Coordinates of C-alpha atoms in Angstrom, one line a residue:
M1 CA 47.2 21.6 12.3
P2 CA 45.2 24.6 11.2
A3 CA 44.9 27.4 13.6
S4 CA 41.9 27.6 15.9
V5 CA 38.9 29.6 14.7
S6 CA 37.5 31.4 17.7
S7 CA 34.5 33.3 16.2
P8 CA 31.2 31.3 16.2
H9 CA 30.2 33.3 13.1
K10 CA 33.3 32.3 11.2
N11 CA 32.8 28.7 12.4
H12 CA 29.3 28.5 11.0
K13 CA 30.2 30.3 7.8
L14 CA 33.1 27.9 7.1
L15 CA 30.9 24.9 8.0
F16 CA 28.2 26.1 5.6
Y17 CA 30.7 26.4 2.7
F18 CA 32.0 22.9 3.5
I19 CA 28.5 21.4 3.4
L20 CA 27.8 23.2 0.1
T21 CA 31.0 21.8 -1.4
W22 CA 30.3 18.4 0.0
L23 CA 26.8 18.5 -1.6
A24 CA 28.2 19.6 -5.0
I25 CA 30.9 16.9 -5.0
N26 CA 28.4 14.1 -4.1
I27 CA 25.9 15.3 -6.7
L28 CA 28.5 15.1 -9.4
Q29 CA 29.7 11.7 -8.1
A30 CA 26.1 10.4 -8.1
C31 CA 25.6 11.6 -11.7
F32 CA 28.7 10.0 -13.1
T33 CA 29.0 6.8 -11.1
G34 CA 26.9 3.8 -11.9
L35 CA 24.7 2.0 -9.3
D36 CA 26.1 -0.9 -7.2
G37 CA 24.1 -4.1 -6.9
D38 CA 23.0 -3.3 -3.3
E39 CA 21.8 0.1 -4.4
A40 CA 19.6 -1.4 -7.1
Y41 CA 18.3 -4.0 -4.6
Y42 CA 17.3 -1.3 -2.1
W43 CA 15.7 0.6 -5.0
T44 CA 13.4 -2.4 -5.5
Y45 CA 12.2 -1.9 -1.9
S46 CA 11.0 1.6 -2.8
R47 CA 8.7 0.2 -5.4
H48 CA 6.5 -1.3 -2.7
L49 CA 6.8 0.7 0.6
Q50 CA 6.0 -1.3 3.7
W51 CA 6.9 -1.4 7.4
G52 CA 9.7 -3.9 6.9
Y53 CA 11.8 -5.9 4.4
F54 CA 13.6 -9.2 4.7
D55 CA 17.1 -7.7 5.2
H56 CA 16.4 -4.3 6.8
P57 CA 13.8 -1.9 8.2
P58 CA 12.2 0.5 5.7
M59 CA 14.1 3.8 6.1
V60 CA 16.3 3.3 3.0
A61 CA 13.2 2.6 0.9
L62 CA 11.6 5.8 2.1
S63 CA 14.7 7.9 1.3
I64 CA 14.9 6.4 -2.2
K65 CA 11.1 6.9 -2.8
I66 CA 11.4 10.6 -1.8
G67 CA 14.3 11.2 -4.2
E68 CA 12.5 9.5 -7.0
L69 CA 9.6 11.8 -6.7
F70 CA 11.7 14.0 -9.0
G71 CA 12.4 11.3 -11.6
H72 CA 14.2 8.0 -12.1
G73 CA 18.0 8.0 -12.4
W74 CA 21.2 7.7 -10.5
L75 CA 21.1 11.1 -8.9
N76 CA 17.4 11.0 -7.8
T77 CA 17.8 7.5 -6.5
R78 CA 20.7 8.7 -4.3
L79 CA 19.4 12.1 -3.5
G80 CA 18.1 11.1 -0.1
A81 CA 21.5 9.7 0.8
I82 CA 23.3 12.9 -0.4
L83 CA 21.1 15.2 1.6
L84 CA 21.3 13.0 4.7
S85 CA 25.1 13.1 4.5
A86 CA 25.0 16.9 4.5
G87 CA 22.7 16.7 7.5
T88 CA 25.2 14.3 9.2
I89 CA 27.9 16.9 8.9
Y90 CA 25.7 19.6 10.4
F91 CA 24.4 17.6 13.4
G92 CA 27.8 15.9 13.9
F93 CA 29.3 19.4 14.5
K94 CA 26.3 20.6 16.6
A95 CA 26.8 17.4 18.8
L96 CA 30.3 18.5 19.7
P97 CA 31.1 20.0 23.2
E98 CA 31.7 23.7 22.9
R99 CA 35.4 23.4 23.6
L100 CA 35.9 21.0 20.6
K101 CA 34.0 23.2 18.0
N102 CA 37.0 24.0 15.9
V103 CA 35.4 23.8 12.5
R104 CA 38.8 23.5 10.6
N105 CA 39.8 20.5 12.6
Y106 CA 36.3 19.0 12.3
I107 CA 36.3 19.4 8.5
L108 CA 39.8 17.8 8.3
I109 CA 38.8 14.8 10.3
F110 CA 35.5 14.3 8.6
A111 CA 37.1 14.5 5.2
L112 CA 39.9 12.0 6.0
V113 CA 37.5 9.1 6.8
P114 CA 36.9 6.9 3.7
I115 CA 33.7 5.4 5.0
F116 CA 32.1 8.9 5.3
H117 CA 32.7 9.5 1.6
I118 CA 31.2 6.2 0.6
Y119 CA 27.9 6.8 2.3
S120 CA 27.8 10.4 1.3
F121 CA 26.3 9.3 -2.1
V122 CA 25.9 5.5 -2.1
V123 CA 22.3 4.7 -1.1
T124 CA 22.1 2.0 1.5
P125 CA 20.6 1.8 5.0
D126 CA 23.9 3.1 6.3
A127 CA 23.3 6.7 5.0
P128 CA 20.1 7.3 7.2
L129 CA 21.7 5.3 10.0
F130 CA 24.7 7.6 10.1
F131 CA 22.5 10.7 9.9
F132 CA 20.3 9.6 12.8
T133 CA 23.4 8.7 14.8
A134 CA 24.6 12.2 14.5
L135 CA 21.1 13.5 15.4
F136 CA 21.1 11.1 18.4
F137 CA 24.2 12.5 20.0
Y138 CA 23.1 16.1 19.4
A139 CA 19.7 15.3 21.0
Y140 CA 21.4 13.4 23.9
K141 CA 23.7 16.4 24.6
L142 CA 20.6 18.7 24.8
F143 CA 18.7 16.1 26.8
L144 CA 21.5 16.1 29.4
E145 CA 21.4 19.9 29.6
E146 CA 17.6 20.0 30.0
D147 CA 15.2 17.1 29.7
D148 CA 12.2 19.1 28.5
I149 CA 9.5 17.8 26.2
F150 CA 11.2 19.0 23.0
H151 CA 14.5 17.3 23.8
I152 CA 12.6 14.1 24.8
L153 CA 10.9 14.1 21.5
L154 CA 14.1 14.9 19.5
L155 CA 15.9 12.1 21.3
A156 CA 13.1 9.6 20.6
V157 CA 12.9 10.6 17.0
S158 CA 16.7 10.1 16.5
I159 CA 16.5 6.6 18.1
I160 CA 13.4 5.7 16.1
G161 CA 15.3 6.8 13.0
M162 CA 18.4 4.7 13.8
I163 CA 16.4 1.5 14.5
Y164 CA 14.2 2.0 11.4
S165 CA 17.4 2.5 9.3
K166 CA 19.3 -0.6 10.5
Y167 CA 19.1 -2.9 13.5
H168 CA 22.6 -2.0 14.4
G169 CA 21.2 1.4 15.4
V170 CA 20.4 0.0 18.8
L171 CA 24.2 -0.2 19.7
P172 CA 24.8 3.6 20.3
V173 CA 21.7 3.6 22.5
F174 CA 22.8 0.6 24.4
F175 CA 26.4 1.8 25.0
T176 CA 25.2 5.3 25.9
F177 CA 23.0 3.8 28.6
L178 CA 25.9 1.7 29.9
S179 CA 27.9 5.0 30.2
N180 CA 25.2 6.6 32.2
P181 CA 23.1 3.9 34.1
K182 CA 21.4 6.6 36.2
L183 CA 19.2 7.1 33.2
I184 CA 17.1 4.2 34.4
V185 CA 15.7 6.3 37.3
K186 CA 14.8 9.3 35.1
R187 CA 11.2 9.6 34.2
S188 CA 12.1 11.5 31.0
A189 CA 14.3 8.6 29.9
W190 CA 11.4 6.2 30.3
M191 CA 9.2 8.6 28.2
V192 CA 11.8 8.2 25.4
V193 CA 11.6 4.4 25.8
I194 CA 7.8 4.4 25.6
L195 CA 7.8 6.6 22.5
V196 CA 10.4 4.5 20.7
M197 CA 8.6 1.2 21.5
A198 CA 5.3 2.6 20.3
A199 CA 6.9 3.8 17.0
F200 CA 8.4 0.3 16.5
V201 CA 5.2 -1.6 16.8
P202 CA 4.3 -1.4 13.1
H203 CA 7.6 -3.0 12.2
L204 CA 7.1 -5.8 14.8
L205 CA 3.6 -6.4 13.4
W206 CA 5.1 -6.7 9.9
Q207 CA 7.7 -9.2 11.2
Y208 CA 4.9 -11.2 13.0
S209 CA 2.6 -11.3 10.0
N210 CA 5.5 -12.6 7.9
D211 CA 6.6 -15.2 10.5
W212 CA 9.6 -13.2 11.7
P213 CA 11.7 -13.7 8.6
T214 CA 14.6 -11.4 9.6
V215 CA 14.9 -13.0 13.1
R216 CA 14.8 -16.5 11.7
Y217 CA 17.4 -15.8 9.2
H218 CA 20.0 -14.1 11.4
L219 CA 19.5 -16.2 14.5
F220 CA 18.6 -19.7 13.1
E221 CA 19.1 -20.0 9.4
R222 CA 22.3 -18.2 8.5
S223 CA 25.2 -20.6 8.2
Q224 CA 28.3 -19.2 9.8
G225 CA 30.8 -22.0 9.2
S226 CA 33.7 -22.8 11.4
Y227 CA 35.9 -20.1 12.9
K228 CA 38.9 -19.0 10.9
I229 CA 41.5 -16.4 12.1
E230 CA 40.9 -14.5 8.8
K231 CA 37.5 -13.5 10.1
T232 CA 39.1 -11.5 12.9
T233 CA 42.2 -10.2 11.0
N234 CA 40.0 -9.1 8.1
Y235 CA 37.8 -7.2 10.6
I236 CA 40.8 -5.4 12.1
L237 CA 42.3 -4.5 8.8
G238 CA 38.9 -3.4 7.5
Q239 CA 38.5 -1.0 10.4
L240 CA 42.0 0.5 9.8
L241 CA 41.0 1.0 6.1
I242 CA 37.5 2.5 6.5
F243 CA 38.5 5.0 9.3
G244 CA 41.6 6.1 7.4
P245 CA 44.7 3.9 6.6
F246 CA 47.3 6.6 7.4
T247 CA 45.7 8.1 10.5
T248 CA 43.8 5.4 12.3
I249 CA 46.8 3.5 13.7
V250 CA 48.4 6.7 15.0
A251 CA 45.0 7.8 16.4
I252 CA 44.4 4.5 18.2
I253 CA 47.9 4.4 19.7
F254 CA 47.5 7.9 21.1
L255 CA 44.0 7.3 22.2
F256 CA 45.3 4.5 24.3
K257 CA 48.2 6.6 25.6
T258 CA 46.3 9.7 26.3
K259 CA 43.8 9.6 29.2
L260 CA 40.8 11.4 27.8
K261 CA 38.4 12.4 30.5
G262 CA 35.1 14.2 30.5
D263 CA 31.5 14.5 31.7
A264 CA 28.7 12.1 31.2
Y265 CA 28.3 13.2 27.5
F266 CA 32.0 12.7 26.7
R267 CA 31.8 9.3 28.5
A268 CA 29.0 8.3 26.2
H269 CA 31.3 8.7 23.2
L270 CA 34.1 6.8 24.8
F271 CA 31.7 3.9 25.5
C272 CA 30.1 4.0 22.1
F273 CA 33.3 4.0 20.1
W274 CA 35.2 1.4 22.0
G275 CA 32.0 -0.6 22.8
I276 CA 31.0 -0.9 19.1
I277 CA 34.5 -1.7 18.0
I278 CA 34.9 -4.4 20.6
F279 CA 31.4 -5.8 20.1
F280 CA 32.1 -6.5 16.5
L281 CA 35.6 -7.8 17.3
L282 CA 34.0 -10.4 19.6
T283 CA 31.4 -11.1 17.0
S284 CA 34.1 -11.8 14.4
F285 CA 34.9 -15.0 16.4
K286 CA 31.5 -16.3 15.3
K287 CA 30.9 -14.9 11.8
N288 CA 32.2 -12.6 9.0
I289 CA 31.9 -8.9 9.8
E290 CA 31.4 -6.3 7.1
P291 CA 33.8 -3.4 7.7
H292 CA 31.0 -0.7 7.5
W293 CA 29.0 -2.3 10.3
T294 CA 30.9 -0.1 12.7
L295 CA 29.7 3.1 11.0
T296 CA 27.7 4.1 14.1
A297 CA 31.0 4.6 15.9
G298 CA 32.0 7.2 13.4
I299 CA 30.5 10.3 15.2
S300 CA 32.3 9.3 18.4
F301 CA 35.5 8.6 16.4
V302 CA 35.5 12.2 15.2
L303 CA 34.8 13.6 18.7
L304 CA 37.6 11.6 20.2
L305 CA 40.1 12.6 17.6
L306 CA 39.2 16.3 18.2
A307 CA 39.7 15.8 21.9
L308 CA 43.1 14.0 21.2
I309 CA 44.2 16.9 19.0
E310 CA 43.2 19.4 21.6
K311 CA 45.5 17.7 24.1
S312 CA 48.4 16.9 21.8
S313 CA 51.7 18.6 21.1
E314 CA 52.3 20.8 18.0
K315 CA 54.5 18.1 16.6
F316 CA 51.7 15.5 16.7
K317 CA 49.3 18.0 15.2
R318 CA 51.7 18.6 12.2
V319 CA 52.3 14.9 11.6
F320 CA 48.6 14.2 11.9
F321 CA 47.7 17.0 9.5
W322 CA 50.0 15.6 6.8
L323 CA 48.8 12.1 7.3
A324 CA 45.2 13.3 7.0
M325 CA 46.0 15.2 3.8
I326 CA 47.5 11.9 2.3
N327 CA 44.2 10.2 3.2
I328 CA 42.1 12.9 1.6
V329 CA 44.1 13.1 -1.6
L330 CA 43.9 9.3 -2.1
I331 CA 40.2 9.3 -1.4
F332 CA 39.5 12.0 -4.0
V333 CA 41.8 10.3 -6.6
A334 CA 39.8 7.1 -6.1
R335 CA 36.5 9.0 -6.4
I336 CA 37.6 10.7 -9.6
L337 CA 38.8 7.4 -11.1
L338 CA 35.5 5.8 -10.3
A339 CA 33.5 8.5 -12.0
I340 CA 35.5 9.0 -15.3
P341 CA 35.2 6.6 -18.2
N342 CA 38.1 4.4 -19.3
S343 CA 40.0 4.9 -16.1
P344 CA 42.1 2.2 -14.3
A345 CA 39.0 1.4 -12.2
Q346 CA 37.6 -0.6 -15.1
N347 CA 40.4 -3.2 -14.5
I348 CA 39.2 -3.8 -10.9
A349 CA 36.5 -6.5 -10.7
R350 CA 34.8 -4.8 -7.7
F351 CA 33.9 -1.8 -9.9
H352 CA 32.6 -3.7 -12.9
V353 CA 29.0 -3.4 -11.6
Q354 CA 29.2 0.4 -11.6
I355 CA 30.9 0.5 -15.0
Y356 CA 29.4 -2.3 -17.1
S357 CA 26.0 -3.3 -15.5
H358 CA 24.0 -0.7 -17.5
S359 CA 25.1 -2.0 -20.9
W360 CA 24.7 -5.6 -19.6
A361 CA 21.1 -4.9 -18.7
D362 CA 20.4 -3.3 -22.1
S363 CA 21.9 -6.4 -23.8
L364 CA 19.8 -8.7 -21.7
Y365 CA 16.7 -6.7 -22.5
K366 CA 17.3 -7.2 -26.2
K367 CA 17.9 -11.0 -25.8
A368 CA 14.8 -11.5 -23.6
A369 CA 12.6 -9.6 -26.1
G370 CA 9.8 -9.1 -23.6
T371 CA 9.9 -12.6 -22.0
P372 CA 9.9 -12.5 -18.2
V373 CA 13.3 -13.4 -16.7
V374 CA 13.9 -15.3 -13.4
F375 CA 17.4 -15.0 -12.0
V376 CA 18.5 -18.1 -10.0
D377 CA 20.4 -17.6 -6.8
N378 CA 21.1 -13.9 -7.1
Y379 CA 19.2 -10.8 -6.0
H380 CA 21.6 -8.2 -7.4
Y381 CA 21.1 -9.1 -11.0
P382 CA 17.3 -8.9 -11.2
S383 CA 17.5 -5.6 -9.2
I384 CA 19.9 -4.1 -11.7
Y385 CA 17.9 -5.3 -14.7
S386 CA 14.7 -3.9 -13.2
Y387 CA 16.4 -0.6 -12.4
Y388 CA 17.3 0.0 -16.0
H389 CA 14.2 -1.6 -17.4
P390 CA 11.5 -1.1 -14.8
D391 CA 8.6 -2.1 -17.1
E392 CA 10.0 -5.6 -17.7
M393 CA 9.1 -8.6 -15.6
S394 CA 12.0 -10.0 -13.6
T395 CA 12.5 -11.6 -10.2
S396 CA 14.8 -13.8 -8.2
Y397 CA 14.4 -17.5 -7.4
S398 CA 16.4 -18.5 -4.3
T399 CA 17.4 -22.1 -3.7
V400 CA 18.5 -23.6 -0.4
Y401 CA 22.1 -23.4 -1.7
F402 CA 22.0 -19.6 -1.7
R403 CA 20.1 -17.4 0.7
K404 CA 16.7 -15.8 1.1
S405 CA 16.2 -12.2 0.0
D406 CA 13.2 -9.8 -0.2
Y407 CA 12.2 -11.5 -3.4
T408 CA 11.5 -14.7 -1.5
F409 CA 8.5 -13.0 0.2
Q410 CA 7.1 -11.2 -2.8
N411 CA 3.9 -12.3 -4.5
L412 CA 4.9 -13.7 -7.8
A413 CA 1.4 -14.5 -9.2
A414 CA 2.2 -12.5 -12.4
F415 CA 5.0 -15.1 -13.2
N416 CA 2.9 -18.2 -12.5
N417 CA 2.3 -20.5 -15.5
R418 CA 4.3 -18.1 -17.8
N419 CA 7.0 -19.1 -20.2
I420 CA 10.1 -17.5 -18.9
Y421 CA 13.9 -17.5 -19.2
T422 CA 16.0 -18.6 -16.2
I423 CA 19.2 -16.6 -15.9
R424 CA 22.4 -18.2 -14.8
Q425 CA 26.1 -17.7 -15.2
G426 CA 26.5 -21.1 -16.8
R427 CA 25.0 -22.8 -19.8
I428 CA 22.3 -25.6 -19.2
A429 CA 21.6 -26.6 -22.8
A430 CA 23.3 -26.0 -26.1
D431 CA 20.5 -23.7 -27.3
D432 CA 20.7 -21.3 -24.4
L433 CA 21.0 -17.7 -25.3
E434 CA 24.2 -15.9 -24.3
V435 CA 24.7 -12.3 -23.3
K436 CA 28.3 -11.2 -23.8
S437 CA 29.3 -8.7 -21.3
D438 CA 32.3 -7.5 -19.3
Y439 CA 30.1 -7.5 -16.2
V440 CA 29.0 -11.1 -15.7
P441 CA 28.6 -14.3 -17.9
T442 CA 24.9 -14.6 -18.6
F443 CA 22.9 -17.4 -20.2
L444 CA 19.1 -17.5 -20.8
H445 CA 17.4 -20.9 -20.6
A446 CA 13.8 -21.2 -21.8
V447 CA 11.4 -22.8 -19.3
D448 CA 7.7 -23.5 -20.2
S449 CA 5.0 -22.8 -17.6
F450 CA 7.2 -21.6 -14.7
K451 CA 5.7 -22.3 -11.3
A452 CA 5.9 -19.4 -8.8
I453 CA 6.3 -21.7 -5.8
N454 CA 8.3 -19.5 -3.4
G455 CA 5.2 -19.3 -1.1
L456 CA 4.4 -23.0 -0.8
K457 CA 5.0 -24.3 2.7
I458 CA 6.1 -27.6 4.3
T459 CA 5.9 -28.4 8.0
W460 CA 7.5 -31.5 9.5
Q461 CA 4.8 -32.8 11.8
N462 CA 6.7 -35.7 13.6
K463 CA 10.1 -34.0 14.2
Y464 CA 13.1 -35.9 15.4
Q465 CA 15.9 -34.2 17.2
T466 CA 18.2 -37.2 17.5
V467 CA 18.5 -40.0 14.9
Q468 CA 21.0 -42.8 14.0
T469 CA 23.4 -42.8 11.1
G470 CA 22.1 -44.4 7.9
Q471 CA 18.7 -44.9 9.4
R472 CA 15.5 -44.6 7.4
I473 CA 12.6 -42.9 9.2
K474 CA 9.1 -42.1 8.3
A475 CA 8.4 -38.3 8.1
I476 CA 4.9 -36.8 8.2
L477 CA 4.9 -33.6 6.2
Q478 CA 2.1 -31.0 6.0
L479 CA 2.0 -29.4 2.6
S480 CA 0.2 -26.1 2.3
N481 CA -0.5 -23.2 -0.1
P482 CA -1.1 -20.0 1.7
M483 CA -0.8 -17.9 -1.5
N484 CA -3.7 -16.4 -3.4
Y485 CA -3.1 -18.4 -6.6
S486 CA -3.1 -22.1 -7.6
I487 CA 0.0 -24.1 -8.4
K488 CA -0.3 -27.0 -10.9
G489 CA 1.1 -30.3 -9.6
D490 CA 2.6 -31.6 -12.8
K491 CA 6.4 -31.5 -12.8
L492 CA 6.4 -30.4 -9.2
F493 CA 8.5 -32.4 -6.7
L494 CA 9.5 -32.6 -3.1
N495 CA 13.0 -33.1 -1.7
Y496 CA 15.0 -32.4 1.4
T497 CA 18.5 -31.3 2.1
F498 CA 20.8 -32.0 5.1
F499 CA 23.3 -29.2 5.7
K500 CA 26.4 -29.8 7.8
S501 CA 27.8 -26.4 6.7
K502 CA 27.0 -24.0 3.9
S503 CA 29.4 -26.0 1.6
D504 CA 28.8 -29.5 3.0
H505 CA 25.3 -30.6 2.1
K506 CA 23.3 -33.4 0.4
T507 CA 19.9 -33.2 -1.3
S508 CA 17.7 -36.2 -1.7
E509 CA 16.3 -37.5 -4.9
N510 CA 13.1 -35.8 -6.1
I511 CA 9.8 -37.2 -4.6
S512 CA 6.8 -37.1 -7.0
L513 CA 3.9 -35.0 -5.8
Q514 CA 0.6 -36.8 -6.3
E515 CA -1.5 -33.7 -6.7
E516 CA -3.0 -32.2 -9.8
I517 CA -3.3 -28.7 -8.4
L518 CA -2.6 -26.9 -5.2
T519 CA -5.3 -24.4 -4.8
P520 CA -5.2 -21.4 -2.4
G521 CA -5.8 -22.7 1.1
F522 CA -4.6 -26.2 0.1
K523 CA -3.4 -28.3 3.1
K524 CA -2.6 -31.9 3.2
N525 CA -0.5 -34.4 5.3
I526 CA 1.7 -36.9 3.4
E527 CA 4.1 -39.6 4.5
T528 CA 7.6 -40.0 3.0
E529 CA 10.8 -41.8 4.0
L530 CA 13.9 -39.8 5.0
V531 CA 17.3 -41.3 4.4
L532 CA 19.6 -40.0 7.1
P533 CA 23.3 -39.1 6.7
I534 CA 25.9 -41.8 7.3
T535 CA 28.3 -39.3 9.0
P536 CA 27.6 -38.4 12.6
G537 CA 27.2 -34.8 13.5
K538 CA 24.8 -31.9 13.9
Y539 CA 22.8 -31.0 10.8
K540 CA 20.2 -28.6 9.6
L541 CA 17.4 -30.2 7.6
I542 CA 15.2 -28.3 5.2
F543 CA 12.3 -29.5 3.1
S544 CA 11.6 -28.1 -0.4
F545 CA 9.4 -27.9 -3.4
D546 CA 11.3 -28.2 -6.7
Q547 CA 10.7 -28.0 -10.4
P548 CA 12.9 -28.7 -13.5
Y549 CA 15.8 -26.3 -14.2
L550 CA 15.3 -24.3 -11.0
G551 CA 16.1 -26.0 -7.7
P552 CA 14.8 -26.6 -4.1
T553 CA 13.0 -23.8 -2.4
F554 CA 12.9 -22.6 1.3
A555 CA 9.6 -24.3 1.9
S556 CA 10.2 -25.2 5.6
P557 CA 12.1 -23.9 8.5
F558 CA 15.6 -25.4 9.2
Y559 CA 15.2 -28.2 11.6
E560 CA 18.1 -29.1 14.0
V561 CA 18.9 -32.8 13.8
E562 CA 21.7 -34.6 15.5
V563 CA 22.9 -37.8 13.8
K564 CA 24.6 -40.2 16.1

């Protein structure tokens, strides 16, 4: 390992140069690497700032909005993420205990972690989340030293930032409290809690006014499927990859073997790292876990590795150094290949969106020729199209076979009764227009007088929780239009779908709607017959509005029904 740097002046000077280099690399990367689908989707958030969105709190939208004050383009869209990453390096170092402030070792460890590179220029909620996590630990260190008003405010701001970035931001706070339960009797800690709760009220009000869409989706509507061992093994392999494939296994083994001890602050990092890793390991027994969800453990991972190096032999330090260098070289090779044209990266399907989506959007723009486009069961494609052609009308139409997105809750009055093209990856009719692209197969199907029905609602008034197989029951449904525009009733249908799992479902035949028009404020009860599944089991039932060439909408909540 590099020799220790004892001078604080040299430490800060070297750290400053590293941050400048990091900024320069990420600015270049942002300029030459195309946007991912998620980045484009989060960019659409920034077009209408609000206190919440279907998938996430609003911090990512704010960071994009600030960057785009300087213009529209890859660099400006990502500028907030780039600057936040630089801030993460600074506060991550400031959060270290004095005995671990070896800047050379810190730079080496920070640079070897692949996930830190990804969110150093890719704009997602994880970039602000990681920044505020670093700020949180710095603020917590100061708070433990002296709980004065400034440190209380700084700690509150960091927690607010984490939670407004991503809901996972609560995990470092939770595990920090577990590491130091005496906080519950500190008045200053309760001041932090009060400030955080007060700051989170606007987001809760947004959730309430929109009928708690995020809570409903994650707790009740999201289909997890049955458990497969691959969910857990993929999680474990993902963690080894994102924290450094050549160093993580060695680090974990020695972290287990070496008894690292410390004060209340050091204990917080032990609890946070292992707590977050174990929390998502246990969660993998229920659902698929994205590898980057453990990013909030990253600051603690760096600190624990620094502590491990401090206690290790010279032989371990040399081996770790060379393993780290292999990680870093491979990371920069991958970054360069992603940025340069005609590289081997173009043969990897995962990177086609960065390489080909811009030309795809331009080709689609020419085919659409000014006609509004509605993408069926995809939220990346309309976001990418809008990003490269922001003045064109495009949106997403989610059916019950896909999932909700932020588009589901947008006011689509501008699309209502317009002639549009639906966009799918397959052909519906022989005269569909085709966009030839290396990105994704694309077909445009003309639809006359599109109905923007995503806001129409259905409520099952006489709910049954238990029914008999093959039975036919009478259902009383309340239909309502809470939107501020009317929907014509011609070619508008009702149907319902029983889901046993995401892939095992059956939708009823269309039921004609005997209404000429559904005006704003429309509300009416109707009776219809439900044909129940013949296979016993637990189902989720959803009612929908439908129209030709589109598909059933999320018009009702999912109702739990057991068929016996």
